[in-house]
Short mmCIF file of C-alpha atoms and ligand atoms in Angstrom, two decimals:
data_model
loop_
_atom_site.label_atom_id
_atom_site.label_comp_id
_atom_site.label_asym_id
_atom_site.label_seq_id
_atom_site.Cartn_x
_atom_site.Cartn_y
_atom_site.Cartn_z
CA MET A 1 -43.26 7.95 11.86
CA GLN A 2 -45.60 11.23 11.33
CA LYS A 3 -44.20 13.75 8.65
CA ILE A 4 -45.04 16.84 8.91
CA GLY A 5 -43.21 18.28 5.58
CA THR A 6 -40.65 21.10 5.49
CA GLN A 7 -36.83 20.82 6.28
CA SER A 8 -37.37 23.71 8.96
CA ASP A 9 -40.31 21.61 10.42
CA TRP A 10 -38.00 18.80 11.43
CA ILE A 11 -35.04 21.10 12.49
CA ALA A 12 -37.38 22.32 14.93
CA ARG A 13 -38.46 19.16 16.28
CA ALA A 14 -34.95 18.14 16.57
CA GLN A 15 -34.29 20.84 18.64
CA LYS A 16 -36.94 20.05 21.10
CA VAL A 17 -35.66 16.66 21.62
CA LEU A 18 -31.90 16.33 20.96
CA PRO A 19 -29.32 18.21 22.78
CA GLY A 20 -27.84 20.83 20.32
CA GLY A 21 -30.69 19.81 17.94
CA GLY A 22 -28.77 16.89 16.58
CA PHE A 23 -26.94 13.50 17.02
CA GLY A 24 -23.64 15.14 17.76
CA ASN A 25 -22.33 14.26 14.52
CA PHE A 26 -23.12 16.77 12.25
CA ASP A 27 -24.43 20.05 11.07
CA PRO A 28 -27.86 20.23 12.49
CA GLY A 29 -29.39 22.30 9.85
CA ILE A 30 -29.61 19.93 7.18
CA ILE A 31 -31.94 16.87 7.70
CA ILE A 32 -31.23 13.90 5.21
CA ARG A 33 -34.11 12.29 3.63
CA ASP A 34 -32.51 9.66 1.11
CA GLY A 35 -29.32 8.60 -0.36
CA LYS A 36 -28.91 6.98 -3.59
CA GLY A 37 -25.61 6.32 -5.37
CA ALA A 38 -23.63 9.27 -5.06
CA HIS A 39 -26.24 11.39 -4.13
CA VAL A 40 -28.58 12.52 -0.94
CA TRP A 41 -31.78 14.80 -0.85
CA ASP A 42 -32.75 16.82 1.92
CA GLU A 43 -36.08 17.08 3.11
CA ASP A 44 -37.01 19.83 1.16
CA GLY A 45 -36.14 17.82 -1.75
CA ASN A 46 -32.61 19.52 -2.64
CA ARG A 47 -30.22 17.01 -4.14
CA TYR A 48 -26.46 16.99 -3.35
CA ILE A 49 -23.51 15.05 -4.58
CA ASP A 50 -22.49 13.32 -1.68
CA TYR A 51 -18.82 13.49 -0.35
CA LEU A 52 -19.87 12.28 3.39
CA ILE A 53 -21.06 9.10 2.62
CA GLY A 54 -22.10 8.24 5.92
CA SER A 55 -18.48 9.37 7.13
CA GLY A 56 -16.94 6.78 5.18
CA PRO A 57 -18.91 3.62 5.26
CA MET A 58 -20.85 3.85 1.88
CA LEU A 59 -17.68 3.57 -0.34
CA LEU A 60 -19.84 1.87 -2.98
CA GLY A 61 -22.63 4.60 -2.76
CA HIS A 62 -25.94 4.61 -1.31
CA GLY A 63 -28.51 1.79 -1.71
CA ASN A 64 -26.24 -0.50 -3.76
CA GLU A 65 -28.64 -3.04 -4.90
CA GLU A 66 -26.61 -6.13 -4.42
CA VAL A 67 -25.79 -5.18 -1.17
CA GLN A 68 -29.50 -4.29 -0.53
CA GLU A 69 -30.51 -7.98 -1.61
CA ALA A 70 -28.20 -9.43 0.53
CA VAL A 71 -29.90 -7.82 3.56
CA PHE A 72 -33.21 -8.42 2.24
CA GLN A 73 -32.30 -12.17 2.14
CA GLN A 74 -30.99 -11.77 5.59
CA ILE A 75 -33.68 -10.23 7.55
CA PRO A 76 -36.43 -12.78 7.40
CA LYS A 77 -33.84 -15.47 8.68
CA GLY A 78 -33.25 -13.34 11.78
CA MET A 79 -31.79 -9.79 12.65
CA THR A 80 -29.78 -10.51 15.68
CA PHE A 81 -28.64 -13.54 17.54
CA PHE A 82 -26.14 -12.74 20.57
CA ALA A 83 -24.95 -16.18 19.35
CA ASN A 84 -22.25 -17.07 16.55
CA ASN A 85 -23.76 -17.17 13.37
CA ALA A 86 -22.30 -18.20 9.86
CA ALA A 87 -22.18 -14.60 8.27
CA GLY A 88 -19.97 -13.42 11.14
CA ILE A 89 -17.53 -16.18 10.94
CA GLU A 90 -17.47 -16.02 7.43
CA LEU A 91 -16.83 -12.22 7.44
CA ALA A 92 -14.22 -12.60 9.85
CA GLU A 93 -12.54 -15.06 7.61
CA GLN A 94 -12.62 -12.62 4.64
CA ILE A 95 -11.16 -9.82 6.92
CA ILE A 96 -8.08 -12.20 7.83
CA THR A 97 -7.61 -13.08 4.55
CA ALA A 98 -7.38 -9.42 3.42
CA VAL A 99 -5.67 -7.74 6.22
CA PRO A 100 -1.59 -8.24 6.65
CA CYS A 101 -1.78 -8.17 10.47
CA ALA A 102 -4.99 -10.09 10.90
CA GLU A 103 -4.76 -13.43 12.35
CA GLN A 104 -7.79 -13.69 14.74
CA LEU A 105 -10.62 -11.19 14.88
CA ARG A 106 -13.17 -9.69 17.41
CA TYR A 107 -16.39 -7.80 16.87
CA VAL A 108 -17.58 -4.92 18.46
CA THR A 109 -20.26 -2.39 17.09
CA SER A 110 -18.63 0.91 16.76
CA GLY A 111 -15.10 2.10 15.76
CA GLY A 112 -14.74 3.87 19.02
CA GLU A 113 -15.31 0.68 20.84
CA ALA A 114 -12.82 -1.31 18.74
CA ASP A 115 -10.03 1.57 19.59
CA MET A 116 -10.90 1.17 23.19
CA TYR A 117 -10.57 -2.47 23.17
CA ALA A 118 -7.38 -2.16 21.01
CA MET A 119 -5.74 -0.04 23.79
CA ARG A 120 -6.85 -2.29 26.93
CA LEU A 121 -5.74 -5.00 24.94
CA ALA A 122 -2.10 -3.76 24.48
CA ARG A 123 -2.08 -3.26 28.26
CA ALA A 124 -3.31 -6.65 28.91
CA PHE A 125 -0.58 -8.20 26.71
CA THR A 126 2.37 -6.00 28.03
CA GLY A 127 1.30 -5.63 31.50
CA ARG A 128 2.10 -1.86 31.24
CA ASP A 129 -0.16 1.06 31.30
CA LYS A 130 0.93 3.85 29.30
CA ILE A 131 -0.23 4.50 25.40
CA VAL A 132 1.36 6.83 23.14
CA LYS A 133 -1.24 8.76 21.11
CA PHE A 134 -0.72 11.33 18.38
CA GLU A 135 -2.10 14.88 18.91
CA GLY A 136 -5.07 15.21 16.40
CA GLY A 137 -5.52 11.78 16.21
CA TYR A 138 -8.98 10.15 16.09
CA HIS A 139 -9.91 7.03 17.88
CA GLY A 140 -13.71 7.46 19.05
CA MET A 141 -14.60 8.73 22.11
CA SER A 142 -13.35 6.58 25.16
CA ALA A 143 -11.58 8.59 27.68
CA GLU A 144 -8.12 7.86 26.45
CA ALA A 145 -9.38 8.69 22.77
CA GLN A 146 -10.38 11.96 24.07
CA MET A 147 -7.00 13.09 25.09
CA SER A 148 -5.54 15.89 22.66
CA LEU A 149 -7.96 15.01 20.20
CA ALA A 150 -8.48 18.35 18.97
CA PRO A 151 -6.91 20.78 21.66
CA ASP A 152 -7.34 24.53 21.26
CA ARG A 153 -4.32 24.84 23.80
CA GLN A 154 -0.95 23.98 22.52
CA VAL A 155 0.68 22.41 25.45
CA ASN A 156 4.22 20.79 25.61
CA PHE A 157 4.28 17.33 24.62
CA PRO A 158 3.92 14.71 25.93
CA GLN A 159 1.00 16.26 28.20
CA ALA A 160 -2.14 15.32 27.36
CA VAL A 161 -5.08 17.62 27.40
CA PRO A 162 -8.63 16.48 27.63
CA ASP A 163 -11.35 17.28 25.27
CA SER A 164 -14.21 16.38 26.94
CA ALA A 165 -15.48 17.18 30.41
CA GLY A 166 -16.05 14.21 32.74
CA ILE A 167 -12.63 12.65 32.40
CA PRO A 168 -10.28 11.75 35.68
CA GLU A 169 -7.25 13.64 35.71
CA SER A 170 -5.93 9.81 36.15
CA VAL A 171 -6.28 8.95 32.57
CA ALA A 172 -4.10 12.20 31.19
CA ALA A 173 -1.31 10.78 33.43
CA GLU A 174 -1.15 7.38 31.42
CA MET A 175 -1.16 9.04 28.03
CA LEU A 176 1.99 10.19 26.28
CA ILE A 177 1.03 12.73 23.40
CA ALA A 178 3.15 12.88 20.33
CA PRO A 179 3.35 14.88 17.15
CA PHE A 180 2.55 13.10 14.20
CA ASN A 181 5.36 12.81 11.70
CA ASP A 182 8.19 13.67 14.13
CA PHE A 183 10.70 11.10 13.84
CA ASP A 184 12.95 12.59 16.54
CA TYR A 185 10.32 12.96 19.06
CA ILE A 186 9.08 9.66 18.98
CA ARG A 187 12.48 8.31 19.35
CA SER A 188 13.64 10.60 22.48
CA LEU A 189 9.99 9.78 24.28
CA LEU A 190 10.58 6.11 23.59
CA ALA A 191 13.92 6.33 24.89
CA GLU A 192 12.33 7.74 28.18
CA TYR A 193 9.34 5.85 28.51
CA GLY A 194 9.47 3.12 26.10
CA ASP A 195 9.44 0.05 29.07
CA GLN A 196 6.28 1.42 30.47
CA VAL A 197 4.23 2.06 27.45
CA ALA A 198 1.79 -0.73 26.16
CA GLY A 199 0.60 0.39 22.99
CA ILE A 200 1.04 3.04 20.35
CA ILE A 201 -2.24 3.97 18.49
CA VAL A 202 -1.77 5.87 15.38
CA GLU A 203 -4.40 6.53 12.28
CA PRO A 204 -1.73 5.62 9.45
CA LEU A 205 -3.00 8.53 7.49
CA GLN A 206 -3.98 10.93 10.57
CA ARG A 207 -7.32 12.67 9.78
CA ILE A 208 -6.26 13.84 6.39
CA ILE A 209 -2.38 14.10 7.06
CA PRO A 210 -0.12 11.13 5.02
CA PRO A 211 2.88 9.89 7.22
CA LEU A 212 6.18 11.11 6.04
CA PRO A 213 8.16 8.22 4.28
CA GLY A 214 9.37 6.00 6.76
CA PHE A 215 7.54 7.37 9.60
CA LEU A 216 5.21 4.29 10.04
CA GLN A 217 8.10 2.28 9.68
CA LEU A 218 9.68 3.98 12.50
CA LEU A 219 6.97 3.13 14.66
CA ARG A 220 7.35 -0.60 13.73
CA ASP A 221 10.90 -0.53 14.65
CA GLU A 222 10.35 1.61 17.88
CA ALA A 223 7.66 -0.44 19.09
CA ASP A 224 9.77 -3.94 18.49
CA LYS A 225 12.77 -2.35 20.21
CA TYR A 226 10.53 -2.01 23.29
CA GLY A 227 8.54 -4.45 23.16
CA ILE A 228 5.39 -2.19 22.55
CA VAL A 229 2.01 -3.35 20.67
CA LEU A 230 1.56 -1.16 17.49
CA ILE A 231 -2.08 -0.58 17.01
CA PHE A 232 -3.13 0.99 13.52
CA ASP A 233 -6.46 2.73 13.63
CA GLU A 234 -8.15 1.68 10.21
CA ILE A 235 -11.48 2.59 10.75
CA VAL A 236 -11.44 5.00 7.74
CA THR A 237 -8.48 3.69 6.03
CA GLY A 238 -9.50 -0.07 5.98
CA PHE A 239 -10.82 -1.58 2.82
CA ARG A 240 -10.47 2.29 1.39
CA PHE A 241 -6.74 2.88 0.75
CA ALA A 242 -6.57 -0.36 -0.66
CA TYR A 243 -8.32 -3.96 -0.07
CA GLY A 244 -5.82 -4.77 2.48
CA GLY A 245 -6.05 -1.11 3.87
CA ALA A 246 -3.34 1.49 4.69
CA GLN A 247 -1.14 -1.31 6.11
CA GLU A 248 -1.30 -2.80 2.39
CA LEU A 249 -0.55 0.72 0.95
CA TYR A 250 1.98 1.82 3.21
CA GLY A 251 4.03 -1.53 3.30
CA VAL A 252 4.01 -1.71 7.29
CA THR A 253 2.34 -4.38 9.60
CA PRO A 254 0.92 -3.49 12.92
CA ASP A 255 0.30 -5.79 15.61
CA ILE A 256 -3.08 -5.06 15.98
CA CYS A 257 -5.64 -2.85 13.99
CA THR A 258 -9.04 -1.55 14.39
CA LEU A 259 -11.66 -1.99 11.47
CA GLY A 260 -15.41 -0.33 11.05
CA LYS A 261 -17.47 1.58 8.75
CA ILE A 262 -16.88 -0.25 5.30
CA ILE A 263 -16.90 -3.66 7.08
CA GLY A 264 -20.38 -3.60 8.18
CA GLY A 265 -21.57 -2.27 4.54
CA GLY A 266 -23.43 0.87 6.45
CA PHE A 267 -24.89 -1.29 9.12
CA PRO A 268 -23.17 -1.11 12.84
CA LEU A 269 -20.33 -3.28 12.89
CA ALA A 270 -16.54 -2.89 13.87
CA ALA A 271 -13.75 -5.11 14.69
CA LEU A 272 -10.32 -5.19 16.00
CA THR A 273 -7.90 -7.91 14.91
CA GLY A 274 -4.27 -8.94 14.80
CA ARG A 275 -1.75 -11.31 16.00
CA ALA A 276 -3.14 -14.47 17.35
CA ASP A 277 -0.75 -14.56 20.54
CA ILE A 278 -2.12 -10.72 21.61
CA MET A 279 -5.63 -11.66 20.42
CA ALA A 280 -5.46 -14.67 22.94
CA HIS A 281 -6.17 -12.35 25.79
CA PHE A 282 -9.72 -12.48 24.92
CA ASP A 283 -9.74 -16.42 25.45
CA LYS A 284 -9.56 -17.17 29.16
CA VAL A 285 -8.88 -20.88 28.18
CA LYS A 286 -5.60 -19.58 26.76
CA VAL A 287 -4.57 -17.18 29.04
CA GLY A 288 -6.28 -17.74 32.67
CA ALA A 289 -8.11 -15.58 34.81
CA GLU A 290 -5.24 -13.05 35.31
CA GLY A 291 -4.68 -11.96 31.50
CA PHE A 292 -8.33 -12.45 30.66
CA LEU A 293 -9.75 -9.23 28.89
CA MET A 294 -13.35 -9.45 29.32
CA GLN A 295 -15.48 -8.57 26.01
CA LEU A 296 -18.67 -8.88 24.98
CA GLY A 297 -21.39 -6.75 23.23
CA THR A 298 -25.31 -7.40 22.16
CA LEU A 299 -24.98 -6.66 18.51
CA SER A 300 -21.44 -8.13 18.41
CA GLY A 301 -21.21 -10.23 14.95
CA ASN A 302 -24.63 -8.80 13.75
CA PRO A 303 -25.50 -10.97 10.96
CA VAL A 304 -27.56 -8.36 8.97
CA ALA A 305 -24.53 -5.97 8.95
CA ALA A 306 -22.15 -9.04 8.52
CA VAL A 307 -23.89 -9.97 5.10
CA ALA A 308 -23.91 -6.31 4.30
CA GLY A 309 -19.94 -6.31 4.58
CA LEU A 310 -19.45 -9.65 3.00
CA LYS A 311 -21.37 -8.14 -0.14
CA THR A 312 -19.47 -4.96 -0.36
CA MET A 313 -16.18 -6.75 0.10
CA GLU A 314 -17.28 -8.89 -2.60
CA ILE A 315 -17.94 -5.78 -4.89
CA LEU A 316 -14.71 -4.53 -3.71
CA ARG A 317 -12.26 -7.31 -4.84
CA ARG A 318 -13.91 -7.25 -8.90
CA ASP A 319 -11.23 -6.19 -10.86
CA GLY A 320 -10.32 -1.99 -11.22
CA GLN A 321 -12.42 -0.75 -8.12
CA TYR A 322 -9.47 0.57 -6.37
CA ASP A 323 -8.13 1.85 -9.67
CA ARG A 324 -11.15 3.47 -10.26
CA LEU A 325 -11.68 4.96 -6.91
CA ARG A 326 -8.28 6.46 -7.04
CA GLN A 327 -8.93 8.07 -10.56
CA LEU A 328 -11.97 9.54 -9.14
CA GLY A 329 -10.08 11.32 -6.19
CA GLN A 330 -7.20 12.37 -8.49
CA SER A 331 -9.91 14.09 -10.63
CA LEU A 332 -11.37 15.60 -7.85
CA MET A 333 -8.16 16.80 -6.31
CA ASP A 334 -7.03 18.48 -9.75
CA MET A 335 -10.32 20.09 -10.09
CA ALA A 336 -9.87 21.86 -6.62
CA THR A 337 -6.14 22.91 -7.35
CA ASP A 338 -7.26 24.17 -10.93
CA ALA A 339 -9.82 26.22 -9.24
CA LEU A 340 -7.75 27.55 -6.69
CA ARG A 341 -4.69 28.05 -8.64
CA ALA A 342 -6.72 30.03 -11.19
CA ALA A 343 -7.91 32.10 -8.36
CA GLY A 344 -4.92 32.56 -6.97
CA VAL A 345 -5.72 30.81 -3.31
CA ASP A 346 -2.93 29.59 -1.20
CA HIS A 347 -3.95 26.35 -0.35
CA ARG A 348 -2.50 22.67 0.26
CA ILE A 349 -4.58 19.43 -1.19
CA VAL A 350 -3.84 17.16 1.87
CA GLY A 351 -4.72 13.27 2.00
CA ASP A 352 -4.63 10.17 -0.16
CA ARG A 353 -6.67 10.01 -3.52
CA THR A 354 -9.49 8.41 -1.75
CA LEU A 355 -9.78 10.55 1.02
CA PHE A 356 -8.75 14.17 1.05
CA GLU A 357 -8.99 18.02 1.95
CA VAL A 358 -8.41 21.20 0.70
CA VAL A 359 -6.26 23.24 3.61
CA PHE A 360 -5.86 26.77 3.13
CA THR A 361 -2.30 27.44 3.96
CA ASP A 362 1.17 28.35 2.11
CA ARG A 363 2.93 25.73 4.07
CA ASP A 364 3.10 21.81 3.69
CA VAL A 365 0.95 20.16 6.29
CA ARG A 366 2.66 17.34 8.68
CA ASP A 367 1.02 17.53 11.90
CA TYR A 368 -2.24 18.66 13.57
CA ARG A 369 -0.85 22.16 14.59
CA ASP A 370 -0.29 22.81 10.78
CA VAL A 371 -3.71 22.23 10.29
CA MET A 372 -4.82 24.22 13.05
CA ASN A 373 -2.60 27.23 11.82
CA ALA A 374 -4.13 27.00 8.52
CA ASN A 375 -7.42 29.47 7.64
CA ALA A 376 -10.09 28.12 9.04
CA LYS A 377 -12.44 30.68 7.79
CA ARG A 378 -11.53 30.31 4.28
CA SER A 379 -12.21 26.55 4.60
CA ALA A 380 -15.75 27.12 6.25
CA ASP A 381 -16.41 29.87 3.52
CA PHE A 382 -15.42 27.57 0.57
CA ASN A 383 -17.61 24.87 2.03
CA ALA A 384 -20.37 27.04 2.43
CA VAL A 385 -20.45 27.63 -1.38
CA LEU A 386 -19.91 24.28 -1.95
CA ARG A 387 -22.88 23.28 -0.15
CA ALA A 388 -24.96 25.74 -1.84
CA GLU A 389 -23.71 24.36 -5.18
CA GLY A 390 -25.16 21.04 -4.09
CA VAL A 391 -21.77 19.55 -2.97
CA PHE A 392 -22.34 17.68 0.53
CA LYS A 393 -19.22 17.07 2.39
CA SER A 394 -17.95 16.91 5.91
CA PRO A 395 -16.05 20.21 7.54
CA GLY A 396 -12.72 18.44 7.23
CA LYS A 397 -12.74 15.60 4.71
CA THR A 398 -13.98 14.91 1.31
CA TYR A 399 -14.58 11.11 0.39
CA PRO A 400 -15.06 10.04 -3.44
CA CYS A 401 -17.33 7.05 -3.48
CA LEU A 402 -17.49 4.39 -6.56
CA SER A 403 -21.19 5.72 -7.89
CA LEU A 404 -19.85 9.22 -8.97
CA ASN A 405 -20.12 9.82 -12.75
CA ALA A 406 -19.20 12.26 -15.05
CA ALA A 407 -22.05 14.63 -14.57
CA ASP A 408 -21.07 14.54 -10.82
CA LEU A 409 -17.49 15.50 -11.67
CA ASP A 410 -18.78 18.35 -13.89
CA GLN A 411 -21.08 19.82 -11.23
CA THR A 412 -18.27 19.32 -8.45
CA ARG A 413 -15.67 21.08 -11.06
CA ALA A 414 -18.35 23.91 -11.21
CA ALA A 415 -18.77 24.22 -7.67
CA TYR A 416 -15.01 24.35 -7.00
CA VAL A 417 -14.65 27.13 -9.44
CA LYS A 418 -17.29 29.32 -7.72
CA ALA A 419 -16.23 28.52 -3.97
CA ALA A 420 -12.44 29.39 -5.25
CA GLU A 421 -13.74 32.51 -6.58
CA SER A 422 -15.65 33.41 -3.82
CA LEU A 423 -12.53 33.79 -1.66
CA THR A 424 -10.85 36.55 -3.33
C1 PLP B 1 -9.92 7.05 12.62
C2 PLP B 1 -11.28 7.02 13.44
N1 PLP B 1 -11.28 6.02 14.19
C3 PLP B 1 -12.48 5.64 15.15
C4 PLP B 1 -13.50 6.07 14.84
C5 PLP B 1 -14.54 5.89 15.60
O1 PLP B 1 -15.25 4.98 14.60
P1 PLP B 1 -17.34 5.15 15.33
O2 PLP B 1 -17.74 6.60 14.67
O3 PLP B 1 -17.70 4.00 14.21
O4 PLP B 1 -16.98 4.84 16.89
C6 PLP B 1 -13.54 6.91 13.61
C7 PLP B 1 -14.92 7.64 13.29
O5 PLP B 1 -14.92 8.48 12.15
C8 PLP B 1 -12.36 7.34 12.96
O6 PLP B 1 -12.29 8.23 11.79
#
């Protein structure tokens, strides 16, 4: 790779070769050079405290030495095989031990793929076509997942609005969109369509919005009532909210769940896992040609990703890791609250201690429309000051990681104070 120096050089080069000047994920105005622990550096050498952490996978922080060592051991032995390998089998065993719904597992490469197959699997299992999805729920980039992901038009439920060009209208016709946390709506939707619905796909904590007490249990009960497959998208929450994910934390077990991010230790790996009778549809011998769901992928069960995931999970099993993560998250939430209260700025801290965001509103946040109706300009201004003060985060989420130290928290507190004061 030819290096020509400053960040602005790289931004200019990216503008030429990448649509929109970027990978499509994130602000193309910053180019990350290095990451170590809880910090990243840009190509100009500016250091930031990293609350993006690769959009979730780097829960331990960047460059964890034990994970690196596991990867270094694997690389000379082979980087990908396509065929079964021991690391991938062991990782599947560990995930199945950890996650309540998991009896069998299938690997894919990205979270979005896992969600796409989860919905297809629900259809294969039930022989029905319709999928219930919640407005604002994020499940990757498949045609189904692009329905009412971030609509700027507020249409009547359960009509689906595509968020992407290039999707046939027939896909929208099979999707039923519901408001998150609305108990009555789900009951009435399923009273009408329940026997046509294959699956309900839900982020147990939707983006940053926690489920109201009883909401996930309602989904469980209604899914049972109508013979629907309940899918938890645990790409973000898996191994973050607790070692067994959101299903452990909230005490509700889905039929299948999707996992990604942390289980690959920073490498491309994701999975879907769940009840063996449902997962059987990946096995032609068990279900026959009619019920068989064809699925394969070049990098599935990649051994480098698997050893990174195994080591990450081993570290997460050590005493006190989740307590520490929650304490760090609680400290950050308290700091943001203190700074914004002192500045007299209306806000809500929304989420879980392991993943949250400040929302500029004077109302409680229960669904996508509550977030949409909050003050987006305030969020953008707040985040801009945080960035200038060396806090790197996504526009909509704050992810604490286990490498944060007291100095990082002090710097973040000062950044919150400055950002809060800038809004008055
Ligand atoms: C809840 C959720 N599901 C699915 C995905 C898609 O995962 P990937 O980006 O690995 O395709 C994401 C990505 O952030 C996610 O947050």
